[in-house]
PDB file of C-alpha atoms in Angstrom:
ATOM      1  CA  ALA A  94      17.167   2.083   8.159  1.00  0.00           C
ATOM      2  CA  GLN A  95      13.451   2.410   8.590  1.00  0.00           C
ATOM      3  CA  SER A  96      10.702   0.037   9.575  1.00  0.00           C
ATOM      4  CA  VAL A  97       7.248   0.008  11.070  1.00  0.00           C
ATOM      5  CA  THR A  98       5.625  -2.366  13.526  1.00  0.00           C
ATOM      6  CA  GLN A  99       1.913  -2.773  13.990  1.00  0.00           C
ATOM      7  CA  LEU A 100       1.034  -4.392  17.283  1.00  0.00           C
ATOM      8  CA  GLY A 101      -1.919  -6.726  16.969  1.00  0.00           C
ATOM      9  CA  SER A 102      -2.755  -8.337  13.668  1.00  0.00           C
ATOM     10  CA  HIS A 103      -6.430  -8.424  14.627  1.00  0.00           C
ATOM     11  CA  VAL A 104      -8.432  -5.979  16.744  1.00  0.00           C
ATOM     12  CA  SER A 105     -12.113  -6.369  17.611  1.00  0.00           C
ATOM     13  CA  VAL A 106     -14.256  -3.591  19.031  1.00  0.00           C
ATOM     14  CA  SER A 107     -17.953  -3.139  19.656  1.00  0.00           C
ATOM     15  CA  GLU A 108     -19.889  -0.689  17.548  1.00  0.00           C
ATOM     16  CA  GLY A 109     -19.644   2.714  19.225  1.00  0.00           C
ATOM     17  CA  ALA A 110     -16.470   1.848  21.135  1.00  0.00           C
ATOM     18  CA  LEU A 111     -13.078   3.510  20.834  1.00  0.00           C
ATOM     19  CA  VAL A 112     -10.811   2.269  18.071  1.00  0.00           C
ATOM     20  CA  LEU A 113      -7.070   2.179  18.799  1.00  0.00           C
ATOM     21  CA  LEU A 114      -4.659   0.702  16.275  1.00  0.00           C
ATOM     22  CA  ARG A 115      -1.013   0.781  17.249  1.00  0.00           C
ATOM     23  CA  CYS A 116       1.967   1.670  15.087  1.00  0.00           C
ATOM     24  CA  ASN A 117       5.585   2.131  16.105  1.00  0.00           C
ATOM     25  CA  TYR A 118       8.252   3.211  13.672  1.00  0.00           C
ATOM     26  CA  SER A 119      11.985   3.155  13.381  1.00  0.00           C
ATOM     27  CA  SER A 120      13.710   5.860  11.405  1.00  0.00           C
ATOM     28  CA  SER A 121      17.101   7.525  11.520  1.00  0.00           C
ATOM     29  CA  VAL A 122      15.662  10.860  10.382  1.00  0.00           C
ATOM     30  CA  PRO A 123      12.297  12.550  10.920  1.00  0.00           C
ATOM     31  CA  PRO A 124       9.929  10.349   8.979  1.00  0.00           C
ATOM     32  CA  TYR A 125       6.827  10.786   6.925  1.00  0.00           C
ATOM     33  CA  LEU A 126       4.098   8.565   8.342  1.00  0.00           C
ATOM     34  CA  PHE A 127       0.901   7.327   6.744  1.00  0.00           C
ATOM     35  CA  TRP A 128      -2.155   5.280   7.583  1.00  0.00           C
ATOM     36  CA  TYR A 129      -3.940   3.461   4.786  1.00  0.00           C
ATOM     37  CA  VAL A 130      -7.181   1.467   4.861  1.00  0.00           C
ATOM     38  CA  GLN A 131      -8.002  -1.506   2.665  1.00  0.00           C
ATOM     39  CA  TYR A 132     -11.588  -2.645   2.282  1.00  0.00           C
ATOM     40  CA  PRO A 133     -12.249  -6.170   0.978  1.00  0.00           C
ATOM     41  CA  ASN A 134     -11.291  -6.663  -2.662  1.00  0.00           C
ATOM     42  CA  GLN A 135     -10.076  -3.104  -3.003  1.00  0.00           C
ATOM     43  CA  GLY A 136      -6.790  -1.245  -3.107  1.00  0.00           C
ATOM     44  CA  LEU A 137      -5.413   0.822  -0.269  1.00  0.00           C
ATOM     45  CA  GLN A 138      -6.801   4.287   0.399  1.00  0.00           C
ATOM     46  CA  LEU A 139      -5.027   7.030   2.297  1.00  0.00           C
ATOM     47  CA  LEU A 140      -6.582   7.784   5.691  1.00  0.00           C
ATOM     48  CA  LEU A 141      -4.116  10.409   6.847  1.00  0.00           C
ATOM     49  CA  LYS A 142      -0.474  11.418   6.750  1.00  0.00           C
ATOM     50  CA  TYR A 143       2.022  13.087   9.056  1.00  0.00           C
ATOM     51  CA  THR A 144       4.488  15.496   7.501  1.00  0.00           C
ATOM     52  CA  SER A 145       5.750  17.426  10.566  1.00  0.00           C
ATOM     53  CA  ALA A 146       3.258  20.277  10.305  1.00  0.00           C
ATOM     54  CA  ALA A 147       1.257  19.167  13.354  1.00  0.00           C
ATOM     55  CA  THR A 148       1.599  16.219  15.693  1.00  0.00           C
ATOM     56  CA  LEU A 149      -2.134  15.491  15.744  1.00  0.00           C
ATOM     57  CA  VAL A 150      -3.331  14.606  12.292  1.00  0.00           C
ATOM     58  CA  LYS A 151      -6.972  14.346  11.322  1.00  0.00           C
ATOM     59  CA  GLY A 152      -7.983  12.077   8.495  1.00  0.00           C
ATOM     60  CA  ILE A 153     -11.064  10.910   6.705  1.00  0.00           C
ATOM     61  CA  ASN A 154     -13.995   9.045   8.270  1.00  0.00           C
ATOM     62  CA  GLY A 155     -13.359  10.489  11.737  1.00  0.00           C
ATOM     63  CA  PHE A 156      -9.931   8.911  12.202  1.00  0.00           C
ATOM     64  CA  GLU A 157      -6.963  10.717  13.659  1.00  0.00           C
ATOM     65  CA  ALA A 158      -3.411   9.863  14.655  1.00  0.00           C
ATOM     66  CA  GLU A 159      -0.889  11.452  16.960  1.00  0.00           C
ATOM     67  CA  PHE A 160       2.827  11.549  16.256  1.00  0.00           C
ATOM     68  CA  LYS A 161       4.824  11.006  19.439  1.00  0.00           C
ATOM     69  CA  LYS A 162       8.531  11.282  18.797  1.00  0.00           C
ATOM     70  CA  SER A 163       9.502  10.259  22.337  1.00  0.00           C
ATOM     71  CA  GLU A 164       7.583   7.002  21.924  1.00  0.00           C
ATOM     72  CA  THR A 165       8.299   6.604  18.175  1.00  0.00           C
ATOM     73  CA  SER A 166       4.598   5.966  17.749  1.00  0.00           C
ATOM     74  CA  PHE A 167       1.842   6.983  15.376  1.00  0.00           C
ATOM     75  CA  HIS A 168      -1.267   5.276  16.738  1.00  0.00           C
ATOM     76  CA  LEU A 169      -4.577   5.543  14.899  1.00  0.00           C
ATOM     77  CA  THR A 170      -7.746   6.305  16.832  1.00  0.00           C
ATOM     78  CA  LYS A 171     -11.425   6.887  16.297  1.00  0.00           C
ATOM     79  CA  PRO A 172     -13.769   7.781  19.182  1.00  0.00           C
ATOM     80  CA  SER A 173     -16.694   5.649  18.060  1.00  0.00           C
ATOM     81  CA  ALA A 174     -16.447   2.637  15.777  1.00  0.00           C
ATOM     82  CA  HIS A 175     -18.929   2.156  12.974  1.00  0.00           C
ATOM     83  CA  MET A 176     -19.703  -1.083  11.191  1.00  0.00           C
ATOM     84  CA  SER A 177     -18.319   0.408   7.985  1.00  0.00           C
ATOM     85  CA  ASP A 178     -14.889   0.766   9.640  1.00  0.00           C
ATOM     86  CA  ALA A 179     -14.298  -2.973   9.398  1.00  0.00           C
ATOM     87  CA  ALA A 180     -11.250  -3.296   7.160  1.00  0.00           C
ATOM     88  CA  GLU A 181      -7.494  -3.873   7.097  1.00  0.00           C
ATOM     89  CA  TYR A 182      -5.383  -0.935   8.271  1.00  0.00           C
ATOM     90  CA  PHE A 183      -1.768  -0.369   7.296  1.00  0.00           C
ATOM     91  CA  CYS A 184       0.761   1.973   8.835  1.00  0.00           C
ATOM     92  CA  ALA A 185       3.620   3.067   6.581  1.00  0.00           C
ATOM     93  CA  VAL A 186       6.844   5.034   7.026  1.00  0.00           C
ATOM     94  CA  SER A 187       9.070   6.854   4.579  1.00  0.00           C
ATOM     95  CA  GLN A 188      12.197   8.915   4.936  1.00  0.00           C
ATOM     96  CA  THR A 189      12.691  10.079   1.398  1.00  0.00           C
ATOM     97  CA  GLY A 190       9.426   9.645  -0.427  1.00  0.00           C
ATOM     98  CA  ALA A 191       6.831   7.282  -1.802  1.00  0.00           C
ATOM     99  CA  ASN A 192       9.395   5.214  -3.672  1.00  0.00           C
ATOM    100  CA  ASN A 193      10.909   4.294  -0.338  1.00  0.00           C
ATOM    101  CA  LEU A 194       7.740   3.499   1.589  1.00  0.00           C
ATOM    102  CA  PHE A 195       7.699   0.648   4.097  1.00  0.00           C
ATOM    103  CA  PHE A 196       4.393  -0.869   5.141  1.00  0.00           C
ATOM    104  CA  GLY A 197       3.555  -2.584   8.386  1.00  0.00           C
ATOM    105  CA  THR A 198       1.997  -6.019   8.353  1.00  0.00           C
ATOM    106  CA  GLY A 199      -1.501  -4.636   8.784  1.00  0.00           C
ATOM    107  CA  THR A 200      -4.202  -4.825  11.459  1.00  0.00           C
ATOM    108  CA  ARG A 201      -7.601  -6.259  10.692  1.00  0.00           C
ATOM    109  CA  LEU A 202     -10.333  -4.335  12.470  1.00  0.00           C
ATOM    110  CA  THR A 203     -13.566  -6.164  13.218  1.00  0.00           C
ATOM    111  CA  VAL A 204     -16.559  -4.213  14.485  1.00  0.00           C
ATOM    112  CA  ILE A 205     -19.072  -6.205  16.511  1.00  0.00           C
ATOM    113  CA  PRO A 206     -22.704  -5.077  16.370  1.00  0.00           C
TER     114      PRO A 206
ATOM    115  CA  ASP B 174     -13.517   8.327 -13.246  1.00  0.00           C
ATOM    116  CA  THR B 175     -11.133   5.760 -11.809  1.00  0.00           C
ATOM    117  CA  ALA B 176      -7.825   7.358 -10.857  1.00  0.00           C
ATOM    118  CA  VAL B 177      -5.670   4.224 -11.046  1.00  0.00           C
ATOM    119  CA  SER B 178      -7.143   1.365 -13.015  1.00  0.00           C
ATOM    120  CA  GLN B 179      -5.670  -2.045 -13.612  1.00  0.00           C
ATOM    121  CA  THR B 180      -6.827  -4.989 -15.682  1.00  0.00           C
ATOM    122  CA  PRO B 181      -7.707  -7.747 -15.386  1.00  0.00           C
ATOM    123  CA  LYS B 182      -9.224  -7.925 -11.921  1.00  0.00           C
ATOM    124  CA  TYR B 183      -8.801 -11.706 -11.810  1.00  0.00           C
ATOM    125  CA  LEU B 184      -6.266 -13.812 -13.674  1.00  0.00           C
ATOM    126  CA  VAL B 185      -6.137 -17.595 -13.497  1.00  0.00           C
ATOM    127  CA  THR B 186      -3.408 -19.337 -15.450  1.00  0.00           C
ATOM    128  CA  GLN B 187      -1.191 -22.404 -15.477  1.00  0.00           C
ATOM    129  CA  MET B 188       2.415 -22.734 -14.446  1.00  0.00           C
ATOM    130  CA  GLY B 189       4.880 -21.860 -17.149  1.00  0.00           C
ATOM    131  CA  ASN B 190       2.629 -19.386 -18.924  1.00  0.00           C
ATOM    132  CA  ASP B 191       3.479 -15.751 -19.611  1.00  0.00           C
ATOM    133  CA  LYS B 192       0.975 -13.083 -18.609  1.00  0.00           C
ATOM    134  CA  SER B 193       0.632  -9.319 -18.387  1.00  0.00           C
ATOM    135  CA  ILE B 194      -1.259  -6.958 -16.109  1.00  0.00           C
ATOM    136  CA  LYS B 195      -2.035  -3.471 -17.336  1.00  0.00           C
ATOM    137  CA  CYS B 196      -2.153  -0.281 -15.294  1.00  0.00           C
ATOM    138  CA  GLU B 197      -3.183   3.238 -16.174  1.00  0.00           C
ATOM    139  CA  GLN B 198      -3.398   6.395 -14.067  1.00  0.00           C
ATOM    140  CA  ASN B 199      -5.170   9.609 -14.994  1.00  0.00           C
ATOM    141  CA  LEU B 200      -3.859  11.692 -12.094  1.00  0.00           C
ATOM    142  CA  GLY B 201      -0.923  13.168 -13.952  1.00  0.00           C
ATOM    143  CA  HIS B 202       1.488  11.605 -11.484  1.00  0.00           C
ATOM    144  CA  ASP B 203       5.197  11.305 -12.161  1.00  0.00           C
ATOM    145  CA  THR B 204       5.858   7.944 -10.618  1.00  0.00           C
ATOM    146  CA  MET B 205       4.176   4.550 -10.807  1.00  0.00           C
ATOM    147  CA  TYR B 206       4.674   1.394  -8.787  1.00  0.00           C
ATOM    148  CA  TRP B 207       3.902  -2.279  -8.602  1.00  0.00           C
ATOM    149  CA  TYR B 208       3.283  -3.937  -5.252  1.00  0.00           C
ATOM    150  CA  LYS B 209       2.706  -7.578  -4.396  1.00  0.00           C
ATOM    151  CA  GLN B 210       0.377  -8.517  -1.532  1.00  0.00           C
ATOM    152  CA  ASP B 211       0.670 -12.085  -0.323  1.00  0.00           C
ATOM    153  CA  SER B 212      -1.928 -14.266   1.369  1.00  0.00           C
ATOM    154  CA  LYS B 213      -1.012 -12.772   4.766  1.00  0.00           C
ATOM    155  CA  LYS B 214      -1.711  -9.264   3.444  1.00  0.00           C
ATOM    156  CA  PHE B 215       1.988  -8.341   3.526  1.00  0.00           C
ATOM    157  CA  LEU B 216       2.768  -5.629   0.966  1.00  0.00           C
ATOM    158  CA  LYS B 217       6.086  -5.616  -0.825  1.00  0.00           C
ATOM    159  CA  ILE B 218       7.196  -3.091  -3.392  1.00  0.00           C
ATOM    160  CA  MET B 219       8.372  -4.648  -6.619  1.00  0.00           C
ATOM    161  CA  PHE B 220       9.191  -1.672  -8.820  1.00  0.00           C
ATOM    162  CA  SER B 221       8.981   2.080  -8.876  1.00  0.00           C
ATOM    163  CA  TYR B 222       9.326   3.916 -12.163  1.00  0.00           C
ATOM    164  CA  ASN B 223       9.316   7.473 -13.410  1.00  0.00           C
ATOM    165  CA  ASN B 224      10.640   9.035 -16.559  1.00  0.00           C
ATOM    166  CA  LYS B 225      14.075   9.163 -15.043  1.00  0.00           C
ATOM    167  CA  GLU B 226      14.714   5.790 -13.579  1.00  0.00           C
ATOM    168  CA  LEU B 227      13.462   2.339 -12.810  1.00  0.00           C
ATOM    169  CA  ILE B 228      14.103   1.119  -9.307  1.00  0.00           C
ATOM    170  CA  ILE B 229      13.850  -2.606  -8.881  1.00  0.00           C
ATOM    171  CA  ASN B 230      13.505  -4.405  -5.608  1.00  0.00           C
ATOM    172  CA  GLU B 231      16.443  -6.769  -5.768  1.00  0.00           C
ATOM    173  CA  THR B 232      14.386  -9.619  -4.363  1.00  0.00           C
ATOM    174  CA  VAL B 233      12.052  -9.641  -7.365  1.00  0.00           C
ATOM    175  CA  PRO B 234      12.858 -12.449  -9.836  1.00  0.00           C
ATOM    176  CA  ASN B 235      13.872 -11.285 -13.293  1.00  0.00           C
ATOM    177  CA  ARG B 236      10.845 -13.135 -14.659  1.00  0.00           C
ATOM    178  CA  PHE B 237       8.976  -9.983 -13.666  1.00  0.00           C
ATOM    179  CA  SER B 238       9.479  -6.937 -15.843  1.00  0.00           C
ATOM    180  CA  PRO B 239       7.723  -3.553 -15.942  1.00  0.00           C
ATOM    181  CA  LYS B 240       7.017  -1.875 -19.249  1.00  0.00           C
ATOM    182  CA  SER B 241       6.029   1.773 -19.494  1.00  0.00           C
ATOM    183  CA  PRO B 242       4.828   2.921 -22.923  1.00  0.00           C
ATOM    184  CA  ASP B 243       4.181   6.402 -21.537  1.00  0.00           C
ATOM    185  CA  LYS B 244       3.947   8.360 -18.301  1.00  0.00           C
ATOM    186  CA  ALA B 245       0.373   7.237 -17.602  1.00  0.00           C
ATOM    187  CA  HIS B 246       0.929   3.506 -18.027  1.00  0.00           C
ATOM    188  CA  LEU B 247       3.024   0.885 -16.285  1.00  0.00           C
ATOM    189  CA  ASN B 248       2.348  -2.705 -17.269  1.00  0.00           C
ATOM    190  CA  LEU B 249       3.699  -5.772 -15.518  1.00  0.00           C
ATOM    191  CA  HIS B 250       4.905  -8.742 -17.541  1.00  0.00           C
ATOM    192  CA  ILE B 251       5.503 -12.071 -15.885  1.00  0.00           C
ATOM    193  CA  ASN B 252       7.274 -14.916 -17.670  1.00  0.00           C
ATOM    194  CA  SER B 253       7.263 -18.602 -16.779  1.00  0.00           C
ATOM    195  CA  LEU B 254       4.702 -18.258 -14.011  1.00  0.00           C
ATOM    196  CA  GLU B 255       5.216 -20.280 -10.839  1.00  0.00           C
ATOM    197  CA  LEU B 256       2.828 -21.368  -8.097  1.00  0.00           C
ATOM    198  CA  GLY B 257       4.471 -18.927  -5.689  1.00  0.00           C
ATOM    199  CA  ASP B 258       3.546 -16.009  -7.920  1.00  0.00           C
ATOM    200  CA  SER B 259      -0.077 -16.364  -6.811  1.00  0.00           C
ATOM    201  CA  ALA B 260      -0.932 -13.128  -5.004  1.00  0.00           C
ATOM    202  CA  VAL B 261      -2.725  -9.838  -5.436  1.00  0.00           C
ATOM    203  CA  TYR B 262      -0.751  -7.319  -7.459  1.00  0.00           C
ATOM    204  CA  PHE B 263      -1.411  -3.619  -6.949  1.00  0.00           C
ATOM    205  CA  CYS B 264      -0.472  -0.780  -9.197  1.00  0.00           C
ATOM    206  CA  ALA B 265      -0.028   2.644  -7.588  1.00  0.00           C
ATOM    207  CA  SER B 266       1.056   6.139  -8.507  1.00  0.00           C
ATOM    208  CA  SER B 267       2.244   9.296  -6.780  1.00  0.00           C
ATOM    209  CA  GLN B 268       3.757  12.674  -7.377  1.00  0.00           C
ATOM    210  CA  GLU B 269       7.516  12.844  -7.137  1.00  0.00           C
ATOM    211  CA  LEU B 270       7.357  14.653  -3.811  1.00  0.00           C
ATOM    212  CA  SER B 271       8.726  13.302  -0.581  1.00  0.00           C
ATOM    213  CA  ASN B 272       5.431  13.391   1.306  1.00  0.00           C
ATOM    214  CA  SER B 273       3.110  12.462  -1.526  1.00  0.00           C
ATOM    215  CA  PRO B 274       0.815   9.553  -0.752  1.00  0.00           C
ATOM    216  CA  LEU B 275       0.281   6.596  -3.010  1.00  0.00           C
ATOM    217  CA  HIS B 276      -2.917   6.127  -4.980  1.00  0.00           C
ATOM    218  CA  PHE B 277      -3.684   2.454  -5.499  1.00  0.00           C
ATOM    219  CA  GLY B 278      -5.609   0.512  -8.082  1.00  0.00           C
ATOM    220  CA  ASN B 279      -8.062  -2.150  -6.953  1.00  0.00           C
ATOM    221  CA  GLY B 280      -5.664  -4.990  -7.535  1.00  0.00           C
ATOM    222  CA  THR B 281      -5.321  -8.022  -9.769  1.00  0.00           C
ATOM    223  CA  ARG B 282      -5.734 -11.379  -8.096  1.00  0.00           C
ATOM    224  CA  LEU B 283      -3.390 -13.794  -9.857  1.00  0.00           C
ATOM    225  CA  THR B 284      -3.879 -17.516  -9.322  1.00  0.00           C
ATOM    226  CA  VAL B 285      -1.344 -19.907 -10.786  1.00  0.00           C
ATOM    227  CA  THR B 286      -2.425 -23.536 -10.973  1.00  0.00           C
TER     228      THR B 286
END
């Protein structure tokens, strides 16, 4: 069985501050892990993905995530928040492929000027 | 050039009606999907389909049916619409590889009155 938990449905940060969005997964085998971003009235876009090549994964728009097997976590970070980062962020886990992808409940990021 | 396009963007209809949402992808992907996003932003897969098989989420009512005229299209037909069907429906596609990410359309906001 696989699942993903995103801690905090809403995170607020000041512009220029560190962004940390938390994701913990449950998987019986080494998983594939993804972060997606959803801007208002749009579909989801891939930010980054973990496929076991490297534990620290760099994505688009300055985001990165670190896979920590011992903590079953895949937290998303960005050193300095920008106003344009305000969006909904989804963590997702898969064991066998995209047709078996489980999404977390999402975290809404608000950036305060 | 939109990679995954779906129409219409907004759909308002009355209970009991039958409606369709169209989806097309020009990425050459093998597999297409329909997701439902509820008012709390929770994403649930409804169907995944490639030229080999249709996988149906068993929780989806049989009033919902996917139709694929060819590899690049996966339309969603909904019969006897109910109030609870109101949601945003996303089409997506991917390669048939275990770590391939999903590419999403911009969604169709369905409102049933």
